[in-house]
PDB file of C-alpha atoms in Angstrom:
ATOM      1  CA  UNK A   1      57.955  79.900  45.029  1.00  0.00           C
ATOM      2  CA  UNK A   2      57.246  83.100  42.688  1.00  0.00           C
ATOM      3  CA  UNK A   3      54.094  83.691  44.861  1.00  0.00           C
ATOM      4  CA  UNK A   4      56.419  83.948  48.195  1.00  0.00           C
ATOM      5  CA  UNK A   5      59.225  85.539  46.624  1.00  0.00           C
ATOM      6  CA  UNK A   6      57.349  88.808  45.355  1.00  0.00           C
ATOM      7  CA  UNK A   7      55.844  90.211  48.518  1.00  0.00           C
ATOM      8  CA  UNK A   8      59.009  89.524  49.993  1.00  0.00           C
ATOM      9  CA  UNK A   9      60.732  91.733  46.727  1.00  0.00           C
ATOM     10  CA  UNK A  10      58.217  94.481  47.620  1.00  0.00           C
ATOM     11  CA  UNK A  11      58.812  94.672  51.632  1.00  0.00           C
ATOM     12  CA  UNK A  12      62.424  94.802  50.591  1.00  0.00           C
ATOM     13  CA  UNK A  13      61.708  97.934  47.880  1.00  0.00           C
ATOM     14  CA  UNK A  14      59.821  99.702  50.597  1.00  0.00           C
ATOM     15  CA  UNK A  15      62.231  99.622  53.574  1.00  0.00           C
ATOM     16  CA  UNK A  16      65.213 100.864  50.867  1.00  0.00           C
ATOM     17  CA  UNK A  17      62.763 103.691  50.158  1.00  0.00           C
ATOM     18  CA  UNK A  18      62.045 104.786  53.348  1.00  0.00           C
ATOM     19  CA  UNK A  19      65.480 104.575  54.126  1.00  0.00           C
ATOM     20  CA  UNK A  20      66.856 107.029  51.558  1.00  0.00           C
ATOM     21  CA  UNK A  21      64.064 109.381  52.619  1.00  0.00           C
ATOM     22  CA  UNK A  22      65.083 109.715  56.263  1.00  0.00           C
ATOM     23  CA  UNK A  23      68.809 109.950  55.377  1.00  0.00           C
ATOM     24  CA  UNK A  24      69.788 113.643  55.403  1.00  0.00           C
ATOM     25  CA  UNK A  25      71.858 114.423  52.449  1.00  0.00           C
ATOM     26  CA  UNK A  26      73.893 117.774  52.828  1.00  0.00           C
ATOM     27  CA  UNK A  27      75.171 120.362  50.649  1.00  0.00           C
ATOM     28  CA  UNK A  28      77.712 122.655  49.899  1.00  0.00           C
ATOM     29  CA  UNK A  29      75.900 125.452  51.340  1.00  0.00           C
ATOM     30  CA  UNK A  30      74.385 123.589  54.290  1.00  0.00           C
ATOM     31  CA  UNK A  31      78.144 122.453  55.099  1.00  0.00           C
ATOM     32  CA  UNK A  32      79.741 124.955  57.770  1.00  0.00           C
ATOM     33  CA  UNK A  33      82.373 127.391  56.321  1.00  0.00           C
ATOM     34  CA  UNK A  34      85.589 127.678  57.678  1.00  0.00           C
ATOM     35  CA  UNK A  35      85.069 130.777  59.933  1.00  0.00           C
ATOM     36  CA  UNK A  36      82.439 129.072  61.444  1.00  0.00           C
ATOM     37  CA  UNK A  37      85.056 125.784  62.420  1.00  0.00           C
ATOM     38  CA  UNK A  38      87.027 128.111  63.720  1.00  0.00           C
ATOM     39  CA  UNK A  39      85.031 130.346  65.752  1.00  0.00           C
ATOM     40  CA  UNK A  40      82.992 127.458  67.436  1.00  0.00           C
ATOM     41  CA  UNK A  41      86.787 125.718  68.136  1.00  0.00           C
ATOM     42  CA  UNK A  42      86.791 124.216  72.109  1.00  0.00           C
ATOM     43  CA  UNK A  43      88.683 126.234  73.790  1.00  0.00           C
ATOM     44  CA  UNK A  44      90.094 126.856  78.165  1.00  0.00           C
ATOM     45  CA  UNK A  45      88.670 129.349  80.123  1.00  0.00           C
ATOM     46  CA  UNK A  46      91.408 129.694  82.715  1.00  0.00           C
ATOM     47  CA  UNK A  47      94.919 130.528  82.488  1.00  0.00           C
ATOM     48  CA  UNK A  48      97.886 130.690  85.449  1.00  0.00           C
ATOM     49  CA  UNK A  49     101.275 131.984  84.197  1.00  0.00           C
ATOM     50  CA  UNK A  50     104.359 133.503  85.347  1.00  0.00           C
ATOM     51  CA  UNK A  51     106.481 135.825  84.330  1.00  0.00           C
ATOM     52  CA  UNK A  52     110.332 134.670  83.062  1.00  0.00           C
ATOM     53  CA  UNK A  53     111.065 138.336  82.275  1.00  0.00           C
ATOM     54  CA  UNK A  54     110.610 139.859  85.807  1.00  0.00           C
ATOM     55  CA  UNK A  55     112.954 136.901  87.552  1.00  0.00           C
ATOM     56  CA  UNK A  56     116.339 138.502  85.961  1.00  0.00           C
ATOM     57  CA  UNK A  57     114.939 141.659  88.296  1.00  0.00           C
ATOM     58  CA  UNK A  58     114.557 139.484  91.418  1.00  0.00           C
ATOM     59  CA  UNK A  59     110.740 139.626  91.211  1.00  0.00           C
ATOM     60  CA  UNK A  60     108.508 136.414  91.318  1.00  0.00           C
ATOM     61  CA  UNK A  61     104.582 136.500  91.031  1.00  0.00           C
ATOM     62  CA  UNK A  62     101.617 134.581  89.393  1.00  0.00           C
ATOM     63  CA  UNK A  63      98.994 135.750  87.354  1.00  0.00           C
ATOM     64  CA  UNK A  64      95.370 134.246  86.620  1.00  0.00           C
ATOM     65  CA  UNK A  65      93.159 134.966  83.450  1.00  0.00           C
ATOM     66  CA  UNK A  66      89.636 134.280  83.112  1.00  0.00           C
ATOM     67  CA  UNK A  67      87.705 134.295  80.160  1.00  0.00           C
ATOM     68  CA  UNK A  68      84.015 136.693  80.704  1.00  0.00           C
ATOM     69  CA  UNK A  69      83.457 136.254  76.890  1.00  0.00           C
ATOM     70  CA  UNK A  70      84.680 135.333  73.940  1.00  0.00           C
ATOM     71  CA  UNK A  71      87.812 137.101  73.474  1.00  0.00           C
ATOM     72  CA  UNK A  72      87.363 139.239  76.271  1.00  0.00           C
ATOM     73  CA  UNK A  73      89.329 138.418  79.949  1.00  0.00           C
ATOM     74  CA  UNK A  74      90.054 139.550  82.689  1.00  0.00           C
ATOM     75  CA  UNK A  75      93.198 138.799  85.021  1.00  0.00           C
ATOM     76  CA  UNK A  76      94.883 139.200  88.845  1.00  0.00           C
ATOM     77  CA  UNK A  77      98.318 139.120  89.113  1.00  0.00           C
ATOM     78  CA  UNK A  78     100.566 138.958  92.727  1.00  0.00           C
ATOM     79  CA  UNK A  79     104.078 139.558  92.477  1.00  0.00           C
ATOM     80  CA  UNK A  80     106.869 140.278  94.818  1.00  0.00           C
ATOM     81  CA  UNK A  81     110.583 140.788  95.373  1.00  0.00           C
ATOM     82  CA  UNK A  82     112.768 139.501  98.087  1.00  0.00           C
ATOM     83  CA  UNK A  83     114.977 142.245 100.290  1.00  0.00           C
ATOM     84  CA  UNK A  84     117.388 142.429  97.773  1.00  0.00           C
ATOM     85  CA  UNK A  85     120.218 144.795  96.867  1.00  0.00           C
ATOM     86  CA  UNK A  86     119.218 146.701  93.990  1.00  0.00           C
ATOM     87  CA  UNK A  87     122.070 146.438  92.264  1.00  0.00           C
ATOM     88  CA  UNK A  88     122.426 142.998  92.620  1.00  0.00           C
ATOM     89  CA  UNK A  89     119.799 141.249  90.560  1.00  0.00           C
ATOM     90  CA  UNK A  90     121.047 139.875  87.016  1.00  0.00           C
ATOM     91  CA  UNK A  91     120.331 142.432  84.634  1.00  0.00           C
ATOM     92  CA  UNK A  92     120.749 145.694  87.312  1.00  0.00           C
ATOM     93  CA  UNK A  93     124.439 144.212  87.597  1.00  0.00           C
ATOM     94  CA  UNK A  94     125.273 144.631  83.725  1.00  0.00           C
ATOM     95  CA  UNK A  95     123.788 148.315  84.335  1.00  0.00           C
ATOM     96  CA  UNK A  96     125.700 148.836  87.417  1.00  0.00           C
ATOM     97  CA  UNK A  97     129.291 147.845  85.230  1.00  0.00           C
ATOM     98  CA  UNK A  98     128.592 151.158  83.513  1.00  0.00           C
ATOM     99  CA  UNK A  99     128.253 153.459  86.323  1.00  0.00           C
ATOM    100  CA  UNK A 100     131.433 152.158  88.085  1.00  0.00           C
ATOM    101  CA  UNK A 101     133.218 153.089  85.035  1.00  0.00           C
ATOM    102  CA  UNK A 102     131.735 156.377  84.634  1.00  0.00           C
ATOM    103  CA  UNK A 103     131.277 157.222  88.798  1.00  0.00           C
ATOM    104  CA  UNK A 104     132.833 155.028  91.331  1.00  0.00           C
ATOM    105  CA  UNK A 105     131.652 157.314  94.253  1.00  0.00           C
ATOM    106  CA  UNK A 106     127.956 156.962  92.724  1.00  0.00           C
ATOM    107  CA  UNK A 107     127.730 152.691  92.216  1.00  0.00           C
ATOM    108  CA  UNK A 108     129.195 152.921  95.562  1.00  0.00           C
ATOM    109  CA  UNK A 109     126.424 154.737  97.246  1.00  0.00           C
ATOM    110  CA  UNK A 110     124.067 152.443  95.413  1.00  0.00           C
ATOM    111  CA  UNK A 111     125.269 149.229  96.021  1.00  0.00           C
ATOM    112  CA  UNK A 112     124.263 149.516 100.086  1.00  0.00           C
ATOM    113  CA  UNK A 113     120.891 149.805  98.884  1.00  0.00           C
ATOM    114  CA  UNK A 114     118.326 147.171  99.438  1.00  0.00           C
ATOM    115  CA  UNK A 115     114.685 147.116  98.148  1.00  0.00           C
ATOM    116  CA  UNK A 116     111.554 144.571  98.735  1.00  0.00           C
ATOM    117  CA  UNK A 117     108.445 145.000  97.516  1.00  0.00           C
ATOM    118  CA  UNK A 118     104.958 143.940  96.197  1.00  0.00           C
ATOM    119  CA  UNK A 119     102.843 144.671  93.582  1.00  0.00           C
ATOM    120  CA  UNK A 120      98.844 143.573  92.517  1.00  0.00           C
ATOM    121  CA  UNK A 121      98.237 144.200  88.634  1.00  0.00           C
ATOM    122  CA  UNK A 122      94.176 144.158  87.078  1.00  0.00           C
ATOM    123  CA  UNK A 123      93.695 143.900  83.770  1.00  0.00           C
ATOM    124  CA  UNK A 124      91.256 143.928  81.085  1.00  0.00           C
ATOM    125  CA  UNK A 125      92.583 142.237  77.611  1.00  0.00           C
ATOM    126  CA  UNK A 126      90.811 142.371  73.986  1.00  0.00           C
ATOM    127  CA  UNK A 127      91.632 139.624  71.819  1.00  0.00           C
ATOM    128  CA  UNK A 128      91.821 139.892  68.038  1.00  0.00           C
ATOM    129  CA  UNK A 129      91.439 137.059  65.533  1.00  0.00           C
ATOM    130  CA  UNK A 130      88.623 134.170  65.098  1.00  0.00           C
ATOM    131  CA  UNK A 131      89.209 131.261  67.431  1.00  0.00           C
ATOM    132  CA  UNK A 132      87.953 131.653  70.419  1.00  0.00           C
ATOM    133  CA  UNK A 133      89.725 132.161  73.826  1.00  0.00           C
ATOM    134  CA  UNK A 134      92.724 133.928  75.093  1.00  0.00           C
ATOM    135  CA  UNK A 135      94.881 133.529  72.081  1.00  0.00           C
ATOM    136  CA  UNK A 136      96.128 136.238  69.479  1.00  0.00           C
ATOM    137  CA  UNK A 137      97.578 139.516  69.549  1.00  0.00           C
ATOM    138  CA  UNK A 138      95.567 142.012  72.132  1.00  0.00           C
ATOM    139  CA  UNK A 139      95.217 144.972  73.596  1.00  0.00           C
ATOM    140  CA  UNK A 140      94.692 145.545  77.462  1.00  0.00           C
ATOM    141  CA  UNK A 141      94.653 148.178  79.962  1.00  0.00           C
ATOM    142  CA  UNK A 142      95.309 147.493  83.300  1.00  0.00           C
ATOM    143  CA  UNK A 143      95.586 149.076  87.217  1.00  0.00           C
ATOM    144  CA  UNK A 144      98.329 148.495  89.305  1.00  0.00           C
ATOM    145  CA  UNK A 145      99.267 149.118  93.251  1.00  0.00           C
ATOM    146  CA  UNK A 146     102.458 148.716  94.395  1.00  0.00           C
ATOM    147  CA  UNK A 147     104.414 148.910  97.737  1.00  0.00           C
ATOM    148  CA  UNK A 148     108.093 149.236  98.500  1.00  0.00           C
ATOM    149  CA  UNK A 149     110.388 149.233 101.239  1.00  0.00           C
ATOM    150  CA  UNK A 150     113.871 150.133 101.279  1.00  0.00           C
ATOM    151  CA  UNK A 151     117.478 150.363 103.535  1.00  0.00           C
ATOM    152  CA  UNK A 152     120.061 153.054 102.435  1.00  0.00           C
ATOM    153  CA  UNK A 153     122.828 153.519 104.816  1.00  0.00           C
ATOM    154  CA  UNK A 154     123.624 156.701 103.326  1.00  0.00           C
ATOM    155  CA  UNK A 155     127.319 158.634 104.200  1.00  0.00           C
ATOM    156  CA  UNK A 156     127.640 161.973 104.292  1.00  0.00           C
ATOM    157  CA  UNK A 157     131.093 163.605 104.047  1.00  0.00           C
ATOM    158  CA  UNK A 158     132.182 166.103 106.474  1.00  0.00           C
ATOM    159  CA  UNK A 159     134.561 169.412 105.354  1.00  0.00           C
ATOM    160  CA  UNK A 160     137.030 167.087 107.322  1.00  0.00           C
ATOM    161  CA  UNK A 161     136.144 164.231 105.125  1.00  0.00           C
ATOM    162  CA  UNK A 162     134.983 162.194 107.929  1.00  0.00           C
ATOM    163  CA  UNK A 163     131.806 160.101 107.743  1.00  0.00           C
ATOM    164  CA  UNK A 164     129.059 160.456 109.280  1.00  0.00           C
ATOM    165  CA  UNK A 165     126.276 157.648 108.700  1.00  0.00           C
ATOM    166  CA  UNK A 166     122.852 157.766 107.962  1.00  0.00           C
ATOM    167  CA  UNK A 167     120.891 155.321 108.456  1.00  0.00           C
ATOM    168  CA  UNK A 168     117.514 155.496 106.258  1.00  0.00           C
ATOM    169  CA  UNK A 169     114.446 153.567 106.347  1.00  0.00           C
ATOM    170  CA  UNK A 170     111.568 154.164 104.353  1.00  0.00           C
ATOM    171  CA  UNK A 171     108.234 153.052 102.997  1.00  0.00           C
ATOM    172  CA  UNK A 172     106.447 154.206  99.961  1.00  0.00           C
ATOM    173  CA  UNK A 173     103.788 153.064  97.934  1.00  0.00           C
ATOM    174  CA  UNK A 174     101.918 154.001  94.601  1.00  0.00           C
ATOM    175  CA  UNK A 175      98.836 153.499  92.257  1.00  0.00           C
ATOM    176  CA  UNK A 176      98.467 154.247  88.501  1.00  0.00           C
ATOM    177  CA  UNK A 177      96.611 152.856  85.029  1.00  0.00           C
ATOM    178  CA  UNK A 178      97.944 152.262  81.995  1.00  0.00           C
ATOM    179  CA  UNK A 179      97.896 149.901  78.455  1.00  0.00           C
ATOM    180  CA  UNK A 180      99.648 147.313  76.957  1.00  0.00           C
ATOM    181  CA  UNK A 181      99.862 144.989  73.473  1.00  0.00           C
ATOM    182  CA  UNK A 182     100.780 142.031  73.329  1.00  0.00           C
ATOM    183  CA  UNK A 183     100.309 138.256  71.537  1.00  0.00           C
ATOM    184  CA  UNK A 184      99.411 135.398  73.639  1.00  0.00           C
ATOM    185  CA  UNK A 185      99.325 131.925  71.732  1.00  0.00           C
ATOM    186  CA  UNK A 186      99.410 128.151  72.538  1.00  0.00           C
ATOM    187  CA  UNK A 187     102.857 126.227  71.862  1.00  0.00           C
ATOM    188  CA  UNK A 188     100.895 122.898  72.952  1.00  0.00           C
ATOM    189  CA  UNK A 189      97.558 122.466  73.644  1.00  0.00           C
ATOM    190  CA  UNK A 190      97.090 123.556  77.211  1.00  0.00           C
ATOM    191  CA  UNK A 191     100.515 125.599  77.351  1.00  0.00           C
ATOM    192  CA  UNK A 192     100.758 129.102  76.600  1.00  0.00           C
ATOM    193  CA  UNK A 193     103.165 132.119  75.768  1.00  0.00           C
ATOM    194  CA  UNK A 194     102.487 135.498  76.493  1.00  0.00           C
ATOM    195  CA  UNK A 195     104.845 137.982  74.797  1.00  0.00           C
ATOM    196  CA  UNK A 196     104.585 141.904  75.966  1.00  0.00           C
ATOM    197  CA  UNK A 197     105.323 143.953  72.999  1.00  0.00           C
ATOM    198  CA  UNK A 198     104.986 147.599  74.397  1.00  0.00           C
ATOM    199  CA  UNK A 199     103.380 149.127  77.459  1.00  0.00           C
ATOM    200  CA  UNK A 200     103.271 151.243  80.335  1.00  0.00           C
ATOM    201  CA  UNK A 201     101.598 152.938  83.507  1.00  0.00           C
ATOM    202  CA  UNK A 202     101.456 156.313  85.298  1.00  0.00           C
ATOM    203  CA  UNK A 203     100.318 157.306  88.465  1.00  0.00           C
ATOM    204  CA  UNK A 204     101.492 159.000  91.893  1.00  0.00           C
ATOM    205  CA  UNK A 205     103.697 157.431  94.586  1.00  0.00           C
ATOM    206  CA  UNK A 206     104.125 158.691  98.336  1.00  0.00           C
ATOM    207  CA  UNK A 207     106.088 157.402 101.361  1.00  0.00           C
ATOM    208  CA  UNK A 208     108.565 158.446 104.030  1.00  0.00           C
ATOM    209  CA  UNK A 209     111.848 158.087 104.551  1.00  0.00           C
ATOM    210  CA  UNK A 210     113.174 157.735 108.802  1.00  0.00           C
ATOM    211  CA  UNK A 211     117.205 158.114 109.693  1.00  0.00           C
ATOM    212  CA  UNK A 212     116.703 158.210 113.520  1.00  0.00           C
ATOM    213  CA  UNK A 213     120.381 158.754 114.690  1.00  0.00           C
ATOM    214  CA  UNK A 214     122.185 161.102 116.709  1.00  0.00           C
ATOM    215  CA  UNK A 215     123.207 163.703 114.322  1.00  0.00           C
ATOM    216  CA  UNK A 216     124.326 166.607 117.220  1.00  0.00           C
ATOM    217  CA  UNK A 217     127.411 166.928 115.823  1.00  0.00           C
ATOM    218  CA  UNK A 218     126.928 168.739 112.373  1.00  0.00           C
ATOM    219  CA  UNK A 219     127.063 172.551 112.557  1.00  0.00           C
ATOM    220  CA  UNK A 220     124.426 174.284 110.516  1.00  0.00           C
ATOM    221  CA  UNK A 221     126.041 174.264 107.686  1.00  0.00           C
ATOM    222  CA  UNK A 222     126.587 170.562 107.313  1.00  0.00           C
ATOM    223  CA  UNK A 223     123.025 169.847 108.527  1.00  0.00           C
ATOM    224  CA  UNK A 224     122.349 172.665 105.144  1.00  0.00           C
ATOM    225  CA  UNK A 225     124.570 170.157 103.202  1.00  0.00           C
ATOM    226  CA  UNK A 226     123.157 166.611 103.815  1.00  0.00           C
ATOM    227  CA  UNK A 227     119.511 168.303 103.433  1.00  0.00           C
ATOM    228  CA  UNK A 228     120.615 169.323 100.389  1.00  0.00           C
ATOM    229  CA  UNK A 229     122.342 165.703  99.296  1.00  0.00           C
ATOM    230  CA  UNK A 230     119.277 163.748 100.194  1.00  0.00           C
ATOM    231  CA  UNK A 231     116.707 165.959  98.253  1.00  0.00           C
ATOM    232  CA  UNK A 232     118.837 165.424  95.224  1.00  0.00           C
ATOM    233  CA  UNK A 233     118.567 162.004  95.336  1.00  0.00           C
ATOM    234  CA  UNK A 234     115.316 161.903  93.261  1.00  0.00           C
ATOM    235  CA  UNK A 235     115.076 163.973  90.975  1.00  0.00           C
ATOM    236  CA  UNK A 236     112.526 163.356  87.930  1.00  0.00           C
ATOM    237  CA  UNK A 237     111.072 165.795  85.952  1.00  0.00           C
ATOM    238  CA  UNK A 238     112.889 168.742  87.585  1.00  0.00           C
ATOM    239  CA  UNK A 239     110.626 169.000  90.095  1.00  0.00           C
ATOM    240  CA  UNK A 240     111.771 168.629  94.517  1.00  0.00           C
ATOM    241  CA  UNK A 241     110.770 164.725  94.892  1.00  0.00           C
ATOM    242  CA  UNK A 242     112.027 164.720  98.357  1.00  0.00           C
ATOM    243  CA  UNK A 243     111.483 166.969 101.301  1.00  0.00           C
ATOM    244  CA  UNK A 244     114.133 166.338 104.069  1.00  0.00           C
ATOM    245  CA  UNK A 245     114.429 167.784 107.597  1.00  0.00           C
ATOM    246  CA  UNK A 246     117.327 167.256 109.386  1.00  0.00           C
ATOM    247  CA  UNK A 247     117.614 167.158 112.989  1.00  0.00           C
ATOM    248  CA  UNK A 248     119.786 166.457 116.316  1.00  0.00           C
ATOM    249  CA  UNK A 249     118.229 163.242 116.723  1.00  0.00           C
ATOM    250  CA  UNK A 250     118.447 161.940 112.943  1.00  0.00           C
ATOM    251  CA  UNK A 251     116.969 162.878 109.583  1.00  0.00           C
ATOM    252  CA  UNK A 252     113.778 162.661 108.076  1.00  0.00           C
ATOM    253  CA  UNK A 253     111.968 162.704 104.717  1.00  0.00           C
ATOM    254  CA  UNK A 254     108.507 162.981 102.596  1.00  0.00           C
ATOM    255  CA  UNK A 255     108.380 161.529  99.170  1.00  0.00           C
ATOM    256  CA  UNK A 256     106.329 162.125  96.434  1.00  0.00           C
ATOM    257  CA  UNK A 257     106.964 161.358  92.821  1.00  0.00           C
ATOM    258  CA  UNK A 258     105.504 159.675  89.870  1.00  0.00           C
ATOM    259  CA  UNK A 259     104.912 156.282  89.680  1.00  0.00           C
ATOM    260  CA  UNK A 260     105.951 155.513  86.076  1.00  0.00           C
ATOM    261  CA  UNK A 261     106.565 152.057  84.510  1.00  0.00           C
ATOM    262  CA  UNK A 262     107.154 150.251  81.375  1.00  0.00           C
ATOM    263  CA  UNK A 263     106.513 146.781  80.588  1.00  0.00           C
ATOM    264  CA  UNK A 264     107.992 145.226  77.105  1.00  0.00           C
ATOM    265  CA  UNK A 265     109.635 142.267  75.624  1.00  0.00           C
ATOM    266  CA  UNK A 266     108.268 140.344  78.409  1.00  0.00           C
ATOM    267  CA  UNK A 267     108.268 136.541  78.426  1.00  0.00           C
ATOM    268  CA  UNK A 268     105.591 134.637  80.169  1.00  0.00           C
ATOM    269  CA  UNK A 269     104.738 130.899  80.468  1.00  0.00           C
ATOM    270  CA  UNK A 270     101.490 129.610  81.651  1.00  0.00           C
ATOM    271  CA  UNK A 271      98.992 126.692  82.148  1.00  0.00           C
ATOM    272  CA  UNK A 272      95.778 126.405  80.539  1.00  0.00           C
ATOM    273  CA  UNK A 273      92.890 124.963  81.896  1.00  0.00           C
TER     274      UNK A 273
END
């Protein structure tokens, strides 16, 4: 029995030797640090979100982001707004209170008009912090194109006080660039919030404005008069935004003007994937 039992003792001491050799043992320093856990974190490539914000103007649109590097994306947004009457969307009726108080004649005038429109926003966004993926406060600049279309029927008062109406039609559209910062950051793991602290665009806008209509009956001086009304109706930056001519068989307008915009305290919720 001893003479079977110790080669069996010694095949047993070998295999618990090798064993402990080929385990890997490791240390403090091998051990990854905690930026490293964070910075190789999974993360989603692709985001689609909305905008909350934009809905109390009437506008509705979708936006996808796409990772091209760590904390680095890009995005394409689509949004539009529904013939609407400018003064009727949510938060343009709280303004509107005001001006009825302070100019009846004036939220008069603007309540007949109705706007739709489109717009297509590119953007470039720089994320700060460790973890990877869209998430963190960033910085972004982005390009946007726009296009509007609007009804005014527009009244001019005659010496006599009688009406005449105008009926105007117009089209106008603009480009410009501009920044924003922001934080974007997940509330679960594949939803997101992005939260527009402070930003804004500039560019150059053109259209036309068309009020085909028999206007025969002004004399020269009241044709002088609505000319005059209409190009006052822009007016930003003290510069002559509108360039009306008015004739017997209507009225008719250019339009150039900045294209300015700001975009803060916006809310948007989106889908991560």
């Amino acid at each position: 029995m001893k003479q079977t039992a110790l080669p069996v003792l010694l095949l047993l001491s070998v295999c618990l030797h090798a064993t402990a050799q080929t385990t890997p043992v490791q240390t403090a320093e091998e051990a990854p640090s905690r930026k490293d856990r964070l910075r190789n974190q999974p993360y989603f490539s692709n985001i689609i979100k909305t905008n909350l914000s934009t809905i109390a103007l009437g506008n509705y649109g979708l936006t996808y982001e796409r990772l091209i590097a760590r904390k680095i994306s890009a995005s394409l947004g689509y949004r539009f707004m529904p013939k609407t009457g400018l003064t009727q969307t949510p938060l343009t009726e709280k303004v509107m209170d005001y001006f009825r108080e302070e100019d009846g004649d004036m939220s008069e005038q603007l309540d007949k008009l109705k706007m739709s429109g489109n717009a297509i926003t590119a953007e470039i966004r720089f994320y700060t912090g460790r973890r990877p993926g869209a998430k963190g406060f960033y910085a972004g600049v982005y390009g946007r194109y726009s296009s509007f279309k609007y009804d005014y029927p527009y009244d001019f008062e005659r010496p006599d006080e009688s009406m005449v109406l105008v009926p105007m039609k117009g089209k106008s559209s603009g480009i410009g660039g501009g920044v924003i910062l922001g934080g974007q950051f997940n509330i679960h793991k594949r939803v997101i919030i992005d939260l527009f602290i402070i930003g804004g665009h500039y560019g150059s806008m053109s259209g036309k404005v068309d009020a085909p209509t028999d206007l025969s009956m002004l004399d020269e001086q009241e044709r002088a008069d609505l000319k005059e009304e209409v190009e006052s109706l822009i007016d930003i930056g003290g510069k002559k935004n509108i360039t009306a001519e008015v004739r017997n068989d209507g009225m008719y307008a250019d339009v150039k003007l900045p294209f300015l915009g700001v975009r803060g305290l916006g809310l948007t919720i989106g889908f991560a994937f």
